[in-house]
Coordinates of C-alpha atoms in Angstrom, one line a residue:
Chain A
M58 CA 87.9 112.1 121.3
A59 CA 89.5 109.2 123.3
T60 CA 86.7 106.8 122.5
E61 CA 87.0 107.8 118.8
I62 CA 90.6 106.9 118.7
V63 CA 89.9 103.6 120.5
L64 CA 87.1 102.8 118.0
I65 CA 89.2 103.6 115.0
S66 CA 92.1 101.5 116.3
L67 CA 89.8 98.6 117.0
L68 CA 88.4 98.8 113.5
K69 CA 91.9 98.9 112.0
I70 CA 92.9 95.9 114.1
L71 CA 89.8 94.0 113.0
V72 CA 90.4 94.7 109.4
V73 CA 94.1 93.8 109.5
V74 CA 93.7 90.6 111.5
L75 CA 90.8 89.4 109.3
T76 CA 92.8 90.3 106.2
I77 CA 95.8 88.3 107.4
L78 CA 93.7 85.3 108.3
T79 CA 92.1 85.3 104.9
C80 CA 95.4 85.8 103.2
V81 CA 96.8 82.8 105.1
V82 CA 94.1 80.6 103.6
F83 CA 94.9 81.7 100.1
L84 CA 98.7 81.7 100.8
V85 CA 98.5 78.0 101.7
Y86 CA 96.6 77.3 98.5
I87 CA 99.0 79.3 96.4
E88 CA 102.0 77.6 98.0
R89 CA 100.7 74.2 97.3
R90 CA 99.7 75.1 93.8
V91 CA 103.1 76.7 93.0
S92 CA 105.0 73.8 94.6
A93 CA 103.0 71.5 92.3
F94 CA 103.8 73.6 89.2
V95 CA 107.5 73.7 90.0
Q96 CA 107.4 69.9 90.2
N97 CA 105.4 69.5 86.9
R98 CA 102.3 68.5 88.9
V99 CA 98.8 70.1 89.0
G100 CA 98.3 70.4 92.8
P101 CA 95.0 70.7 94.5
N102 CA 92.3 71.4 91.9
R103 CA 89.3 69.5 92.9
T104 CA 87.7 71.4 95.8
G105 CA 85.8 74.3 94.5
P106 CA 86.8 76.2 91.3
Y107 CA 90.5 75.6 90.6
G108 CA 90.7 74.0 94.1
L109 CA 90.4 77.4 95.8
L110 CA 88.4 75.9 98.6
Q111 CA 91.0 73.2 99.4
T112 CA 92.3 75.1 102.4
V113 CA 88.8 75.7 103.8
A114 CA 88.2 72.0 103.6
D115 CA 91.5 71.4 105.4
V116 CA 90.6 73.8 108.1
V117 CA 87.3 72.1 108.6
K118 CA 89.1 68.8 108.9
L119 CA 91.5 70.2 111.5
L120 CA 88.6 71.6 113.5
M121 CA 86.9 68.2 113.6
K122 CA 90.0 66.3 114.7
E123 CA 90.4 65.0 118.3
D124 CA 92.7 67.1 120.4
I125 CA 95.3 64.7 121.8
V126 CA 97.7 65.7 124.6
P127 CA 100.5 63.1 125.3
R128 CA 100.3 61.5 128.7
N129 CA 103.6 62.8 130.0
A130 CA 103.3 66.3 128.4
Y131 CA 103.2 69.4 130.5
K132 CA 99.6 70.2 129.7
A133 CA 99.4 73.9 130.6
I134 CA 102.5 74.8 128.5
H135 CA 101.4 72.4 125.8
D136 CA 98.2 74.5 125.5
L137 CA 100.0 77.8 125.8
A138 CA 102.7 77.3 123.1
P139 CA 100.4 77.6 120.0
I140 CA 98.7 80.7 121.5
I141 CA 102.1 82.4 122.0
S142 CA 103.0 81.5 118.4
I143 CA 99.9 82.9 116.8
G144 CA 99.8 85.9 119.1
V145 CA 103.3 86.9 118.2
A146 CA 102.7 86.3 114.5
L147 CA 99.7 88.6 114.4
S148 CA 100.9 91.3 116.7
T149 CA 103.9 92.2 114.6
F150 CA 101.7 93.7 112.0
A151 CA 100.6 96.5 114.3
V152 CA 103.5 98.9 113.4
I153 CA 103.6 98.2 109.7
P154 CA 102.3 101.1 107.5
I155 CA 99.8 99.7 105.0
G156 CA 99.4 103.0 103.2
D157 CA 99.6 106.7 103.5
T158 CA 96.8 108.6 105.3
I159 CA 93.3 108.2 103.9
E160 CA 90.4 110.6 104.2
L161 CA 87.2 108.8 105.3
F162 CA 84.1 110.6 106.6
G163 CA 86.0 113.9 106.9
R164 CA 88.8 112.4 109.0
Q165 CA 92.4 111.9 108.2
I166 CA 93.1 108.2 109.1
K167 CA 96.7 106.9 109.2
L168 CA 96.8 103.5 107.7
I169 CA 98.9 102.0 110.4
I170 CA 97.5 100.5 113.6
A171 CA 100.1 102.0 116.0
D172 CA 102.5 104.6 114.8
V173 CA 105.1 103.8 117.4
N174 CA 108.3 105.9 117.3
V175 CA 110.4 102.8 117.9
G176 CA 108.6 100.7 115.4
I177 CA 111.7 98.7 114.3
L178 CA 112.6 97.9 117.9
Y179 CA 109.1 96.7 118.4
I180 CA 109.3 94.4 115.4
L181 CA 112.7 92.9 116.6
A182 CA 111.4 92.4 120.1
I183 CA 108.2 90.7 119.1
T184 CA 109.6 88.4 116.5
S185 CA 112.2 87.2 119.0
L186 CA 109.3 86.3 121.3
G187 CA 108.1 83.9 118.7
V188 CA 110.9 81.4 119.6
Y189 CA 109.2 80.8 123.0
G190 CA 106.2 79.3 121.2
I191 CA 108.3 76.9 119.3
T192 CA 110.7 76.0 122.1
L193 CA 108.0 75.6 124.7
A194 CA 106.0 73.4 122.3
G195 CA 109.1 71.2 121.8
W196 CA 109.8 71.0 125.4
S197 CA 106.3 70.4 126.8
S198 CA 105.6 67.6 124.3
N199 CA 108.0 65.4 126.2
N200 CA 109.3 63.9 122.9
K201 CA 112.9 63.9 122.1
Y202 CA 112.4 64.9 118.4
S203 CA 110.1 67.7 119.4
L204 CA 112.7 68.9 121.9
L205 CA 115.5 68.8 119.3
G206 CA 113.3 70.8 117.0
G207 CA 112.7 73.4 119.7
L208 CA 116.3 73.6 120.7
R209 CA 117.5 74.0 117.1
S210 CA 114.9 76.7 116.6
S211 CA 116.1 78.7 119.5
A212 CA 119.8 78.3 118.5
Q213 CA 118.9 79.4 115.0
L214 CA 116.9 82.4 116.0
I215 CA 119.6 83.7 118.4
S216 CA 122.2 83.4 115.6
Y217 CA 120.2 85.2 113.1
E218 CA 118.6 87.8 115.3
L219 CA 122.0 89.5 115.5
S220 CA 122.6 89.8 111.8
M221 CA 119.0 90.8 111.3
G222 CA 119.3 93.6 113.8
L223 CA 122.6 94.7 112.4
S224 CA 121.4 94.7 108.8
I225 CA 118.6 97.1 109.8
V226 CA 121.1 99.4 111.4
G227 CA 122.2 100.5 107.9
V228 CA 118.6 101.4 107.1
L229 CA 118.3 103.4 110.3
M230 CA 121.5 105.3 109.5
V231 CA 120.3 106.2 106.0
S232 CA 116.8 107.3 107.1
G233 CA 117.7 108.6 110.5
T234 CA 114.6 107.3 112.3
L235 CA 113.2 104.2 114.0
Q236 CA 109.6 105.1 112.9
L237 CA 108.5 102.8 110.1
D238 CA 106.2 105.4 108.6
K239 CA 109.1 107.9 108.4
I240 CA 111.3 105.3 106.8
V241 CA 108.7 104.7 104.1
Q242 CA 108.4 108.5 103.6
H243 CA 112.2 108.6 103.2
Q244 CA 111.9 106.1 100.4
T245 CA 109.4 108.1 98.4
T246 CA 112.2 110.4 97.0
Y247 CA 114.3 109.7 93.9
L248 CA 118.0 109.2 93.4
F249 CA 119.6 111.0 90.5
G250 CA 116.1 112.2 89.7
W251 CA 114.8 108.9 88.4
L252 CA 115.7 105.9 90.5
P253 CA 113.3 105.4 93.5
A254 CA 115.3 105.8 96.7
W255 CA 114.3 102.4 98.0
N256 CA 116.6 101.0 100.6
M257 CA 117.2 98.0 98.4
F258 CA 119.3 100.2 96.2
L259 CA 120.8 102.2 99.0
Q260 CA 121.6 99.2 101.1
P261 CA 122.1 96.2 98.8
I262 CA 124.2 94.2 101.3
G263 CA 121.8 95.0 104.1
F264 CA 118.9 93.9 101.9
I265 CA 120.4 90.5 101.1
T266 CA 121.5 89.8 104.7
F267 CA 118.1 90.9 106.0
V268 CA 116.2 88.7 103.6
T269 CA 118.4 85.7 104.5
A270 CA 117.8 86.4 108.2
A271 CA 114.1 86.8 107.6
F272 CA 114.1 83.3 106.0
A273 CA 115.8 81.9 109.1
E274 CA 113.4 83.8 111.4
T275 CA 110.3 82.4 109.7
N276 CA 111.7 78.8 109.6
R277 CA 111.3 78.6 105.9
L278 CA 113.5 76.5 103.7
P279 CA 116.5 76.6 103.3
F280 CA 116.5 77.2 107.1
D281 CA 113.6 75.0 108.2
L282 CA 115.7 73.0 110.6
P283 CA 113.2 73.1 113.5
E284 CA 110.8 71.1 111.3
A285 CA 113.1 69.1 109.1
E286 CA 110.6 66.4 108.2
P287 CA 113.2 63.7 107.2
E288 CA 115.2 63.9 110.5
L289 CA 112.8 65.2 113.1
V290 CA 109.5 63.7 112.0
G291 CA 107.7 67.1 112.3
G292 CA 109.9 68.9 114.8
Y293 CA 108.2 70.9 117.5
H294 CA 104.6 70.2 116.4
T295 CA 104.9 66.4 116.1
E296 CA 102.8 65.9 119.3
Y297 CA 100.1 68.4 118.3
T298 CA 96.8 67.6 116.7
G299 CA 93.6 69.3 115.6
L300 CA 93.1 73.0 116.2
K301 CA 96.4 73.4 118.1
F302 CA 98.4 72.1 115.2
G303 CA 96.3 74.4 113.0
L304 CA 97.3 77.4 115.1
F305 CA 101.0 76.5 114.5
F306 CA 100.4 76.2 110.8
L307 CA 98.5 79.5 110.8
A308 CA 101.3 81.1 112.8
E309 CA 103.9 79.9 110.3
Y310 CA 102.2 81.4 107.4
A311 CA 101.2 84.6 109.3
N312 CA 104.9 85.0 110.1
M313 CA 105.7 84.7 106.4
I314 CA 103.2 87.4 105.6
T315 CA 104.6 89.6 108.3
A316 CA 108.2 89.0 107.2
S317 CA 107.3 89.9 103.7
A318 CA 105.6 93.1 104.9
V319 CA 108.6 94.1 107.0
I320 CA 110.9 93.5 104.0
T321 CA 108.6 95.6 101.8
T322 CA 108.5 98.4 104.3
L323 CA 112.1 98.5 105.1
F324 CA 113.7 97.8 101.7
L325 CA 111.2 98.0 98.9
G326 CA 109.7 101.4 99.4
G327 CA 106.7 100.3 101.5
W328 CA 103.4 101.5 100.1
H329 CA 105.0 103.9 97.6
L330 CA 104.5 103.4 93.9
P331 CA 107.2 105.4 92.0
Y332 CA 106.1 108.2 89.7
V333 CA 102.4 107.8 90.6
E334 CA 102.3 111.3 92.2
Y335 CA 103.0 112.9 88.8
V336 CA 99.8 111.3 87.3
G337 CA 97.6 113.7 89.3
L338 CA 95.1 111.4 90.9
S339 CA 92.7 112.7 93.6
S340 CA 94.0 112.1 97.1
F341 CA 91.5 109.4 98.0
I342 CA 92.3 107.3 94.9
L343 CA 96.0 107.9 95.5
S344 CA 95.6 106.4 99.0
L345 CA 93.9 103.3 97.6
V346 CA 96.6 103.0 94.9
Y347 CA 99.2 103.0 97.7
V348 CA 97.4 100.3 99.7
G349 CA 97.2 98.2 96.5
T350 CA 100.9 98.8 95.8
F351 CA 101.7 97.6 99.3
C352 CA 99.6 94.4 98.8
V353 CA 101.2 93.7 95.4
K354 CA 104.7 94.1 96.8
V355 CA 104.0 91.9 99.8
A356 CA 102.6 89.3 97.5
A357 CA 105.7 89.4 95.2
V358 CA 108.0 88.9 98.2
M359 CA 105.8 85.9 99.4
M360 CA 106.1 84.4 95.9
F361 CA 109.8 84.7 96.2
F362 CA 109.6 82.9 99.6
I363 CA 107.7 80.1 97.9
I364 CA 109.9 79.7 94.9
I365 CA 113.1 79.8 97.0
R366 CA 111.7 76.8 98.9
W367 CA 111.9 74.7 95.8
T368 CA 115.3 76.0 94.7
L369 CA 117.6 75.6 97.7
P370 CA 118.1 72.5 99.8
R371 CA 118.1 72.6 103.6
F372 CA 121.3 73.6 105.3
R373 CA 123.1 71.3 107.7
Y374 CA 123.1 72.4 111.3
D375 CA 126.9 73.3 111.3
Q376 CA 126.5 75.1 107.9
L377 CA 123.7 77.1 109.3
M378 CA 125.8 78.2 112.3
N379 CA 128.8 78.9 110.0
L380 CA 126.7 81.1 107.7
G381 CA 125.2 82.9 110.6
W382 CA 128.2 83.6 112.7
K383 CA 131.2 83.6 110.3
L384 CA 129.6 85.1 107.3
M385 CA 126.4 87.1 108.0
L386 CA 127.6 88.8 111.2
P387 CA 130.9 90.1 109.8
I388 CA 129.2 91.2 106.5
T389 CA 126.6 93.2 108.4
I390 CA 129.1 94.8 110.6
I391 CA 131.2 95.8 107.6
N392 CA 128.0 97.1 106.0
V393 CA 127.3 99.3 109.0
L394 CA 130.9 100.7 108.8
L395 CA 130.7 101.3 105.1
T396 CA 127.3 103.1 105.4
G397 CA 128.8 105.3 108.2
I398 CA 131.8 106.2 106.0
V399 CA 129.7 107.1 103.0
L400 CA 127.3 109.2 105.1
L401 CA 130.2 111.0 106.7
I402 CA 131.6 111.8 103.2
L403 CA 128.3 113.0 101.8
H404 CA 127.5 115.3 104.7
Chain B
M188 CA 139.2 63.0 103.6
G189 CA 142.9 62.3 103.0
S190 CA 144.9 60.1 105.3
N191 CA 146.0 63.1 107.3
G192 CA 142.5 64.3 107.9
K193 CA 142.6 67.1 105.4
I194 CA 139.7 67.6 103.0
I195 CA 140.9 67.1 99.5
R196 CA 138.9 69.0 96.8
K197 CA 139.4 68.0 93.2
K198 CA 138.0 71.3 92.0
D199 CA 137.6 74.4 94.1
L200 CA 134.7 76.8 93.7
N201 CA 135.5 79.9 91.9
F202 CA 135.0 83.4 93.3
W203 CA 131.4 83.9 91.9
Q204 CA 130.4 80.4 93.0
R205 CA 131.6 81.2 96.5
M206 CA 129.6 84.4 96.5
Y207 CA 126.6 82.2 96.4
I208 CA 124.1 84.8 95.1
P209 CA 124.7 84.3 91.4
E210 CA 124.2 80.6 91.9
I211 CA 121.0 81.1 93.7
A212 CA 119.8 83.3 90.8
K213 CA 120.7 80.4 88.4
G214 CA 118.7 78.0 90.6
L215 CA 115.7 80.4 90.7
R216 CA 115.8 80.6 86.9
L217 CA 115.6 76.8 86.7
T218 CA 112.7 76.6 89.2
I219 CA 110.8 79.3 87.3
T220 CA 111.2 77.7 83.9
Q221 CA 110.0 74.4 85.4
M222 CA 106.8 76.1 86.4
F223 CA 105.7 76.6 82.9
K224 CA 106.6 73.2 81.5
P225 CA 103.7 70.9 80.6
K226 CA 102.3 68.8 83.5
V227 CA 102.7 65.1 83.6
T228 CA 99.7 64.3 85.9
Y229 CA 96.7 62.1 84.7
Q230 CA 93.5 63.7 86.1
Y231 CA 92.7 60.1 87.2
P232 CA 89.0 59.5 87.6
D233 CA 88.3 61.7 84.6
E234 CA 91.2 60.8 82.4
K235 CA 92.3 57.2 82.7
F236 CA 95.7 55.6 81.9
V237 CA 95.4 53.1 79.1
P238 CA 98.2 50.6 79.5
P239 CA 100.2 49.3 76.6
P240 CA 99.7 45.6 75.6
S241 CA 102.7 44.5 77.6
F242 CA 100.9 45.6 80.8
R243 CA 100.0 42.8 83.2
G244 CA 96.6 43.6 84.5
R245 CA 94.1 41.2 86.1
P246 CA 94.1 37.7 84.5
V247 CA 91.0 36.9 82.4
L248 CA 89.7 33.8 80.5
V249 CA 89.5 34.2 76.7
E250 CA 86.0 33.7 75.4
E251 CA 85.8 32.6 71.8
Q252 CA 82.4 32.1 70.0
G253 CA 80.5 32.2 73.3
V254 CA 82.6 29.5 75.1
E255 CA 85.9 29.7 76.9
R256 CA 89.1 28.3 75.3
C257 CA 90.1 26.7 78.6
V258 CA 90.3 22.9 78.6
A259 CA 90.7 22.7 82.4
C260 CA 94.1 21.1 82.3
G261 CA 94.9 22.7 85.7
L262 CA 98.4 23.8 84.7
C263 CA 97.7 27.4 85.7
S264 CA 96.5 26.3 89.1
R265 CA 99.7 24.2 89.5
V266 CA 102.1 26.9 88.5
C267 CA 100.4 29.7 90.4
P268 CA 102.9 30.8 93.1
A269 CA 100.3 32.4 95.2
L270 CA 97.8 29.5 95.0
A271 CA 95.1 31.9 93.7
I272 CA 93.6 29.7 91.0
E273 CA 91.1 26.9 91.5
V274 CA 89.9 24.8 88.5
Q275 CA 87.4 22.0 88.5
A276 CA 87.0 20.1 85.2
S277 CA 84.0 18.5 83.6
E278 CA 83.1 16.9 80.3
T279 CA 81.4 18.6 77.3
E280 CA 80.0 17.7 73.9
L281 CA 82.3 20.1 72.2
E282 CA 85.4 19.2 70.3
K283 CA 87.7 20.1 73.2
E284 CA 85.8 17.5 75.4
R285 CA 86.8 19.1 78.7
Y286 CA 85.8 22.4 80.1
P287 CA 86.1 24.1 83.6
I288 CA 82.8 23.8 85.4
K289 CA 84.3 26.0 88.1
F290 CA 87.2 28.5 87.5
E291 CA 88.0 30.9 90.4
I292 CA 90.8 33.4 90.9
N293 CA 91.2 34.9 94.3
M294 CA 92.2 38.4 93.4
V295 CA 93.5 39.1 96.9
R296 CA 96.1 36.3 96.5
C297 CA 96.9 37.1 92.8
I298 CA 100.3 38.7 92.4
F299 CA 100.0 39.5 88.7
C300 CA 103.1 37.5 87.8
G301 CA 101.6 36.2 84.6
F302 CA 102.9 32.5 85.1
C303 CA 99.4 31.2 84.3
E304 CA 99.4 33.0 81.0
E305 CA 102.9 31.7 80.2
V306 CA 102.1 28.1 81.0
C307 CA 98.7 27.9 79.3
P308 CA 98.9 25.5 76.3
E309 CA 95.7 26.9 74.8
E310 CA 96.3 30.7 75.3
A311 CA 93.1 30.5 77.2
I312 CA 94.1 32.7 80.2
V313 CA 95.8 36.1 79.5
M314 CA 96.6 39.2 81.4
S315 CA 94.2 42.0 80.5
N316 CA 94.9 45.7 80.8
E317 CA 92.4 46.2 83.7
Y318 CA 94.0 47.6 86.9
E319 CA 91.0 49.0 88.8
L320 CA 90.3 46.3 91.4
V321 CA 88.3 47.3 94.5
F322 CA 86.7 45.0 97.0
T323 CA 84.9 45.5 100.2
S324 CA 85.1 41.9 101.4
Q325 CA 87.2 38.8 101.0
E326 CA 84.3 37.0 99.3
E327 CA 83.9 39.7 96.7
A328 CA 87.6 39.3 95.7
I329 CA 87.1 35.8 94.5
F330 CA 86.3 36.1 90.8
G331 CA 84.3 33.3 89.2
K332 CA 83.8 32.4 85.6
E333 CA 81.2 35.1 85.0
K334 CA 83.7 37.8 85.9
L335 CA 86.7 36.2 84.2
L336 CA 85.2 35.5 80.8
T337 CA 86.2 38.2 78.3
P338 CA 85.3 38.3 74.6
I339 CA 88.4 37.7 72.4
E340 CA 87.9 41.0 70.6
K341 CA 88.9 42.9 73.7
L342 CA 92.0 40.9 74.2
R343 CA 93.4 41.1 70.6
P344 CA 96.2 43.6 71.4
R345 CA 97.5 41.3 74.2
L346 CA 97.3 38.2 72.1
E347 CA 99.0 40.0 69.3
W348 CA 101.8 41.1 71.7
L349 CA 102.1 37.6 73.0
K350 CA 102.5 36.2 69.5
N351 CA 105.4 38.6 68.8
N352 CA 107.2 38.5 72.1
R353 CA 107.0 35.0 73.4

């Protein structure tokens, strides 16, 4: 029995990690392509059909490059930083429910790697660890711009971690559990008999603040201060080459996928497709439909990430801090209070 | 900033603008509409840019009825600010009596200013519309007569343009 559980878990991990890595490859391609479209360009379209193999070519290029470590860098930490980054980025996905249970070979398999009962706390804890990768990379490179990038990153993450946590509190109060699977289950009901009870509709303020904080956590524009090409050259990864730079790159996009998955799970109803249970599909097909729904929702959120990048300019450092401490934090606290009052009246 | 250090705003943002979210929605709409606009990119090696006649490409010698118009006066060589042109004259049986036995333009030095074309009394050297210049060595960049001579038919648009605009 025990070996069976281990085997199934290992299989799930393998599938999820491989899927994420493949998704990153296509995500980079899609990002470059969409960016080009927004700027009335064509983007990469030469390598392979429609340029689909562009990222593969880039990865091969990165693998072939020389690995340079600056003379005065702290080598051990310089090597460790990208590993932390990528490890953190991939391990967050462990608690995210990809679908409902599926029946395979006469067994009920839950489509979640680890159904932890404190799933949300796990996500918050692990994503905060990600800052170590960036800060250590900046510090160990022994380059002032890299260091500045790393410091900015840690300041930004600390500021936005708070409002991120507080905006989730509203969701927790509504669904009454920390288990992500249960939170999704809670969102499969309907409000007034027709509106899907997604937390996006129950917690609109929480949704907006969480999405903003997620942008800050993933270091995406308009909050990409740690990288800030015009001011900091490349930020924390200036002194990285070859595969180690590739790992940072991978981690950044894996983080984006994870953030989209978390937003989907917490606010957009997870794997649930509204009204599909009335169609009367067999349970196996229904499970597949749910997995597909999850993927589509995550892809839509990622598309939003990409388009936002070309819509909003980068925040100045003081504006970032103002927004984080003077606006986001009070709003999330008020949101928690309001949710409490409403829940008190309803019960 | 005013003299007392206070920020003076001519026009304050209204309530909805300060809420920020509607403005982001507006921005998103603009970005998304841009995505579906026609592209401006030339697919370069497949689809080439054909410059208008006013374009100053590499300078060429006009070839009329099998011989160059050039009478080897050396004015272009004199006027060339980059000292890219070298002309050596010789005598010929033809009506023009003089012709360049050697005419070389060093394309690494050439700055495409068009002074040679402007100064030429015979309209014998003009700027073509060719812009693809690739060399693998310094020697290769020195274009002799065989590369510079271009039949007049190819240069009609430029000569026409010169007639109207000079």
